[in-house]
């Protein structure tokens, strides 16, 4: 027992030792005393590390974490030894090395704080092991939970972002009062679409008193109409940092979820920790789902948001429309009515428009956005449209009709078409901006770099028709790099987008959306099973039946969604006019439909797997029949091989498994895609090296390899990419070398090596890149000096931007007098809120 408690105490003592060292450096002491403090700290840490190693070994703890700690200390010791060799002749380097010491100590402090928390968790687990003869039941539960062990620290997983809730103080207060009570209960927040249910649920998760009560146990999941129970449970496991386990059935998933919640509902001292589970956007047919999430626990709350009142769970809390004064306040906020407004309506006009929105927060927000900075005539037209609007039978339909007014006011027909395209993607999922750029460049003849597409996205965002999420800012807008940008659309506005499509007759639809679930098929669908049925009919009847059923698909965009229950064969249709094919998957294995090879006009293919694990994608060879195919984007799929795609210009792989395609394929990428202009590979964890033959694709202009943490080196013949203009290697943390042949990239304008933490140096002749306009190098912690060739940047006749962090700004101090050189210190802007927009 003494050893057990001693481990955590030693960890805490180590943390205090390092914290003191960090504070000494932050206090601005000179380099000499700082170095002395650093050396003394390392000497103090050495025996403590040995003690905690002995303690861990005696308790049978894993050694990985202490080995990571030793690595941190080893790197710090190496830096201290290097600093000790500096002489007064290196006085200009003192401040730089002092900054390095500061960063190393701060990293060590963060790691130690984690170790201390870890020790506390492990201690509780080890006490249970010592009592093994009386804890068989706990051991059995841990086996059921699969990935549970005492080494894991769970993180808070509340609402993804804190919204504004103007005029909603009363419902917030009443719901908060209910949540603060003890015991088990299900609270249902019901209201029309767009009434603010989701915003209220999110706001409650951010309330200080709610957070204080539930601590880390606030779980937020968007259910949606097409939910999957096992995926919802996997989401909750991931939130608790227990991976994404596979479940044999829905029952198995619920049983293990119950054990998970009981696990997180108890702290290290055995005390009860309340749990709040928010199930957002639950549809009428999902009432039984809520029932399955009920567990008998001491203090467990479920907050459900829905368009219907589930009375079996007690009296629902109905969300009424906003009263007029609150509606006016919300409208003024989103219309940005202030002193700088180009036009400010009089109170009568404002009141009439607000009344026309019928107290719906969404209608108020969208209408206000459509009138923001607009002249008097637009306001007057909107008022007349809203006043003449007939009250239809369905409140939901009425709201859609009122939202339609804001869509009709869009003057640019392309903007309206682009908004309607957003309905092609699954509900409650983030839409990558890069997907929209690829689609719109083909459909509406926009530029391939995305400048015009982003202008449309920003305008739709200004009008509150969509929201934009940037997961990480690694570039400026001028870089035209949008891999981290996503669009989110409210489900009612998505319904509005699809409503435009339904107004068209089938044979005139520009967009065809097919949802495949189980054996459900559209009325016009004919597949192998139907052919079998028709064989027993008289031939004349068969011919007539097939003729009636085989409908020519005239749509230019085809969007197909298929889940894991999709079982039977594909329809034998001919989408001859389709230029864009979107496949939305939720299955572990998927084959391209046979009719793909008949899509002779297809230019863009987008395949996105919304499941938790990579989907094996087969029949890719069918793409070889498509001579017009120019852009392919694959997300979370396993690419098994390459085929000849002579005219492909852009390939984007996001979270894909690529090893089989790149390392085992019989055809080189240069032979498969000889005219490729842009290649983007992001979050592909099995990418160790770039595919053979890549550097023979001389047409390549943009190469982005980002967040591929196992990529260790770039090909030596990279200089053969004679037309390469952009080379991005962001966050390739294991990249240890940049080939010297980079100097041969005579057209290179942008080189981004941000967060390549293992890269020790820049190429010696990087200064010879006479077209270079931007060098991004923040987060390259091992890069300690610049090559002498950077002085040649002075020969440039254009502005050159260097983007780096505080540590590396010092490296460039000697070159500040170089003409046209601009040194910008980067401030990291990471938004983790997107992680909570889960795929359920």
PDB file of C-alpha atoms in Angstrom, residues 529-654:
ATOM      1  CA  UNK A 529     -34.411  -9.782 -57.922  1.00  0.00           C
ATOM      2  CA  UNK A 530     -37.034  -8.059 -60.025  1.00  0.00           C
ATOM      3  CA  UNK A 531     -35.600  -9.615 -63.183  1.00  0.00           C
ATOM      4  CA  UNK A 532     -36.027 -12.990 -61.521  1.00  0.00           C
ATOM      5  CA  UNK A 533     -39.652 -12.241 -60.752  1.00  0.00           C
ATOM      6  CA  UNK A 534     -40.338 -11.137 -64.287  1.00  0.00           C
ATOM      7  CA  UNK A 535     -39.067 -14.404 -65.752  1.00  0.00           C
ATOM      8  CA  UNK A 536     -42.232 -16.207 -64.690  1.00  0.00           C
ATOM      9  CA  UNK A 537     -44.495 -13.658 -66.412  1.00  0.00           C
ATOM     10  CA  UNK A 538     -45.668 -13.817 -70.025  1.00  0.00           C
ATOM     11  CA  UNK A 539     -43.070 -12.249 -72.324  1.00  0.00           C
ATOM     12  CA  UNK A 540     -45.373  -9.466 -73.481  1.00  0.00           C
ATOM     13  CA  UNK A 541     -46.123  -8.499 -69.861  1.00  0.00           C
ATOM     14  CA  UNK A 542     -42.428  -8.671 -69.015  1.00  0.00           C
ATOM     15  CA  UNK A 543     -41.475  -6.356 -71.875  1.00  0.00           C
ATOM     16  CA  UNK A 544     -44.146  -3.857 -70.899  1.00  0.00           C
ATOM     17  CA  UNK A 545     -43.244  -4.039 -67.182  1.00  0.00           C
ATOM     18  CA  UNK A 546     -39.517  -3.593 -67.753  1.00  0.00           C
ATOM     19  CA  UNK A 547     -40.142  -0.793 -70.235  1.00  0.00           C
ATOM     20  CA  UNK A 548     -42.235   1.032 -67.653  1.00  0.00           C
ATOM     21  CA  UNK A 549     -39.784   0.421 -64.815  1.00  0.00           C
ATOM     22  CA  UNK A 550     -36.533   1.245 -66.575  1.00  0.00           C
ATOM     23  CA  UNK A 551     -36.399   4.992 -66.177  1.00  0.00           C
ATOM     24  CA  UNK A 552     -33.640   6.935 -67.807  1.00  0.00           C
ATOM     25  CA  UNK A 553     -31.802   8.996 -65.190  1.00  0.00           C
ATOM     26  CA  UNK A 554     -31.301  12.466 -66.611  1.00  0.00           C
ATOM     27  CA  UNK A 555     -29.860  14.061 -63.461  1.00  0.00           C
ATOM     28  CA  UNK A 556     -26.445  15.710 -63.625  1.00  0.00           C
ATOM     29  CA  UNK A 557     -25.710  14.826 -59.980  1.00  0.00           C
ATOM     30  CA  UNK A 558     -26.315  11.392 -58.476  1.00  0.00           C
ATOM     31  CA  UNK A 559     -26.137  10.973 -54.679  1.00  0.00           C
ATOM     32  CA  UNK A 560     -26.450   7.441 -53.263  1.00  0.00           C
ATOM     33  CA  UNK A 561     -26.495   6.653 -49.529  1.00  0.00           C
ATOM     34  CA  UNK A 562     -26.231   3.019 -48.433  1.00  0.00           C
ATOM     35  CA  UNK A 563     -25.913   1.634 -44.922  1.00  0.00           C
ATOM     36  CA  UNK A 564     -24.731  -1.748 -43.629  1.00  0.00           C
ATOM     37  CA  UNK A 565     -28.199  -3.271 -44.072  1.00  0.00           C
ATOM     38  CA  UNK A 566     -28.178  -2.712 -47.846  1.00  0.00           C
ATOM     39  CA  UNK A 567     -28.331  -6.306 -49.043  1.00  0.00           C
ATOM     40  CA  UNK A 568     -29.427  -6.894 -52.610  1.00  0.00           C
ATOM     41  CA  UNK A 569     -28.071  -6.066 -56.043  1.00  0.00           C
ATOM     42  CA  UNK A 570     -27.787  -2.760 -57.816  1.00  0.00           C
ATOM     43  CA  UNK A 571     -30.303  -1.289 -60.201  1.00  0.00           C
ATOM     44  CA  UNK A 572     -29.392  -1.573 -63.870  1.00  0.00           C
ATOM     45  CA  UNK A 573     -29.865   2.117 -64.622  1.00  0.00           C
ATOM     46  CA  UNK A 574     -28.047   4.387 -67.025  1.00  0.00           C
ATOM     47  CA  UNK A 575     -27.234   7.770 -65.481  1.00  0.00           C
ATOM     48  CA  UNK A 576     -25.852   8.970 -68.817  1.00  0.00           C
ATOM     49  CA  UNK A 577     -25.908  12.686 -67.979  1.00  0.00           C
ATOM     50  CA  UNK A 578     -24.368  12.539 -64.494  1.00  0.00           C
ATOM     51  CA  UNK A 579     -21.211  14.611 -64.067  1.00  0.00           C
ATOM     52  CA  UNK A 580     -20.953  14.117 -60.290  1.00  0.00           C
ATOM     53  CA  UNK A 581     -21.383  10.864 -58.349  1.00  0.00           C
ATOM     54  CA  UNK A 582     -21.580  11.046 -54.534  1.00  0.00           C
ATOM     55  CA  UNK A 583     -21.492   7.790 -52.545  1.00  0.00           C
ATOM     56  CA  UNK A 584     -22.270   8.037 -48.821  1.00  0.00           C
ATOM     57  CA  UNK A 585     -21.418   4.757 -47.063  1.00  0.00           C
ATOM     58  CA  UNK A 586     -21.855   3.209 -43.630  1.00  0.00           C
ATOM     59  CA  UNK A 587     -20.557  -0.302 -44.276  1.00  0.00           C
ATOM     60  CA  UNK A 588     -17.285  -2.214 -43.862  1.00  0.00           C
ATOM     61  CA  UNK A 589     -17.231  -3.383 -47.475  1.00  0.00           C
ATOM     62  CA  UNK A 590     -18.583  -1.709 -50.574  1.00  0.00           C
ATOM     63  CA  UNK A 591     -18.409  -2.310 -54.292  1.00  0.00           C
ATOM     64  CA  UNK A 592     -18.838   0.360 -56.901  1.00  0.00           C
ATOM     65  CA  UNK A 593     -22.116  -0.279 -58.743  1.00  0.00           C
ATOM     66  CA  UNK A 594     -21.734  -1.885 -62.166  1.00  0.00           C
ATOM     67  CA  UNK A 595     -23.477   1.012 -63.879  1.00  0.00           C
ATOM     68  CA  UNK A 596     -20.501   3.208 -62.932  1.00  0.00           C
ATOM     69  CA  UNK A 597     -18.628   2.181 -66.072  1.00  0.00           C
ATOM     70  CA  UNK A 598     -21.527   3.498 -68.180  1.00  0.00           C
ATOM     71  CA  UNK A 599     -21.291   7.017 -66.729  1.00  0.00           C
ATOM     72  CA  UNK A 600     -19.399   8.367 -69.700  1.00  0.00           C
ATOM     73  CA  UNK A 601     -19.835  12.032 -68.665  1.00  0.00           C
ATOM     74  CA  UNK A 602     -18.727  11.544 -65.053  1.00  0.00           C
ATOM     75  CA  UNK A 603     -16.097  14.104 -63.998  1.00  0.00           C
ATOM     76  CA  UNK A 604     -16.213  14.013 -60.179  1.00  0.00           C
ATOM     77  CA  UNK A 605     -16.373  10.986 -57.837  1.00  0.00           C
ATOM     78  CA  UNK A 606     -16.813  11.518 -54.095  1.00  0.00           C
ATOM     79  CA  UNK A 607     -16.850   8.481 -51.787  1.00  0.00           C
ATOM     80  CA  UNK A 608     -17.283   9.086 -48.044  1.00  0.00           C
ATOM     81  CA  UNK A 609     -17.549   6.399 -45.393  1.00  0.00           C
ATOM     82  CA  UNK A 610     -19.423   7.677 -42.339  1.00  0.00           C
ATOM     83  CA  UNK A 611     -18.760   4.533 -40.309  1.00  0.00           C
ATOM     84  CA  UNK A 612     -16.097   4.141 -37.644  1.00  0.00           C
ATOM     85  CA  UNK A 613     -13.678   1.896 -39.534  1.00  0.00           C
ATOM     86  CA  UNK A 614     -12.225   1.939 -43.036  1.00  0.00           C
ATOM     87  CA  UNK A 615     -14.528   0.496 -45.660  1.00  0.00           C
ATOM     88  CA  UNK A 616     -12.986  -1.861 -48.203  1.00  0.00           C
ATOM     89  CA  UNK A 617     -13.763  -0.361 -51.601  1.00  0.00           C
ATOM     90  CA  UNK A 618     -13.767  -2.804 -54.505  1.00  0.00           C
ATOM     91  CA  UNK A 619     -14.394  -2.720 -58.261  1.00  0.00           C
ATOM     92  CA  UNK A 620     -12.289   0.411 -58.641  1.00  0.00           C
ATOM     93  CA  UNK A 621     -11.274  -0.958 -62.031  1.00  0.00           C
ATOM     94  CA  UNK A 622     -14.658   0.232 -63.337  1.00  0.00           C
ATOM     95  CA  UNK A 623     -13.306   3.774 -63.198  1.00  0.00           C
ATOM     96  CA  UNK A 624     -10.910   2.890 -65.987  1.00  0.00           C
ATOM     97  CA  UNK A 625     -13.827   3.104 -68.438  1.00  0.00           C
ATOM     98  CA  UNK A 626     -14.433   6.790 -67.622  1.00  0.00           C
ATOM     99  CA  UNK A 627     -12.360   8.993 -69.911  1.00  0.00           C
ATOM    100  CA  UNK A 628     -13.826  12.245 -68.540  1.00  0.00           C
ATOM    101  CA  UNK A 629     -13.147  11.540 -64.840  1.00  0.00           C
ATOM    102  CA  UNK A 630     -11.047  14.423 -63.520  1.00  0.00           C
ATOM    103  CA  UNK A 631     -11.441  14.528 -59.719  1.00  0.00           C
ATOM    104  CA  UNK A 632     -11.684  11.779 -57.098  1.00  0.00           C
ATOM    105  CA  UNK A 633     -12.024  12.210 -53.324  1.00  0.00           C
ATOM    106  CA  UNK A 634     -12.062   9.156 -51.039  1.00  0.00           C
ATOM    107  CA  UNK A 635     -12.593   9.331 -47.273  1.00  0.00           C
ATOM    108  CA  UNK A 636     -12.075   6.504 -44.777  1.00  0.00           C
ATOM    109  CA  UNK A 637     -11.861   3.743 -47.352  1.00  0.00           C
ATOM    110  CA  UNK A 638      -9.260   1.074 -47.988  1.00  0.00           C
ATOM    111  CA  UNK A 639      -7.853   1.542 -51.492  1.00  0.00           C
ATOM    112  CA  UNK A 640      -6.845  -1.892 -52.771  1.00  0.00           C
ATOM    113  CA  UNK A 641      -5.321  -0.946 -56.100  1.00  0.00           C
ATOM    114  CA  UNK A 642      -4.874   1.549 -58.900  1.00  0.00           C
ATOM    115  CA  UNK A 643      -6.281   1.547 -62.397  1.00  0.00           C
ATOM    116  CA  UNK A 644      -5.566   3.574 -65.519  1.00  0.00           C
ATOM    117  CA  UNK A 645      -7.045   7.050 -65.169  1.00  0.00           C
ATOM    118  CA  UNK A 646      -5.335   8.941 -67.950  1.00  0.00           C
ATOM    119  CA  UNK A 647      -7.267  12.182 -67.552  1.00  0.00           C
ATOM    120  CA  UNK A 648      -7.471  12.391 -63.750  1.00  0.00           C
ATOM    121  CA  UNK A 649      -6.322  15.819 -62.558  1.00  0.00           C
ATOM    122  CA  UNK A 650      -6.912  15.658 -58.804  1.00  0.00           C
ATOM    123  CA  UNK A 651      -6.821  12.816 -56.258  1.00  0.00           C
ATOM    124  CA  UNK A 652      -7.695  13.411 -52.592  1.00  0.00           C
ATOM    125  CA  UNK A 653      -7.344  10.692 -49.959  1.00  0.00           C
ATOM    126  CA  UNK A 654      -8.560  11.463 -46.429  1.00  0.00           C
TER     127      UNK A 654
END
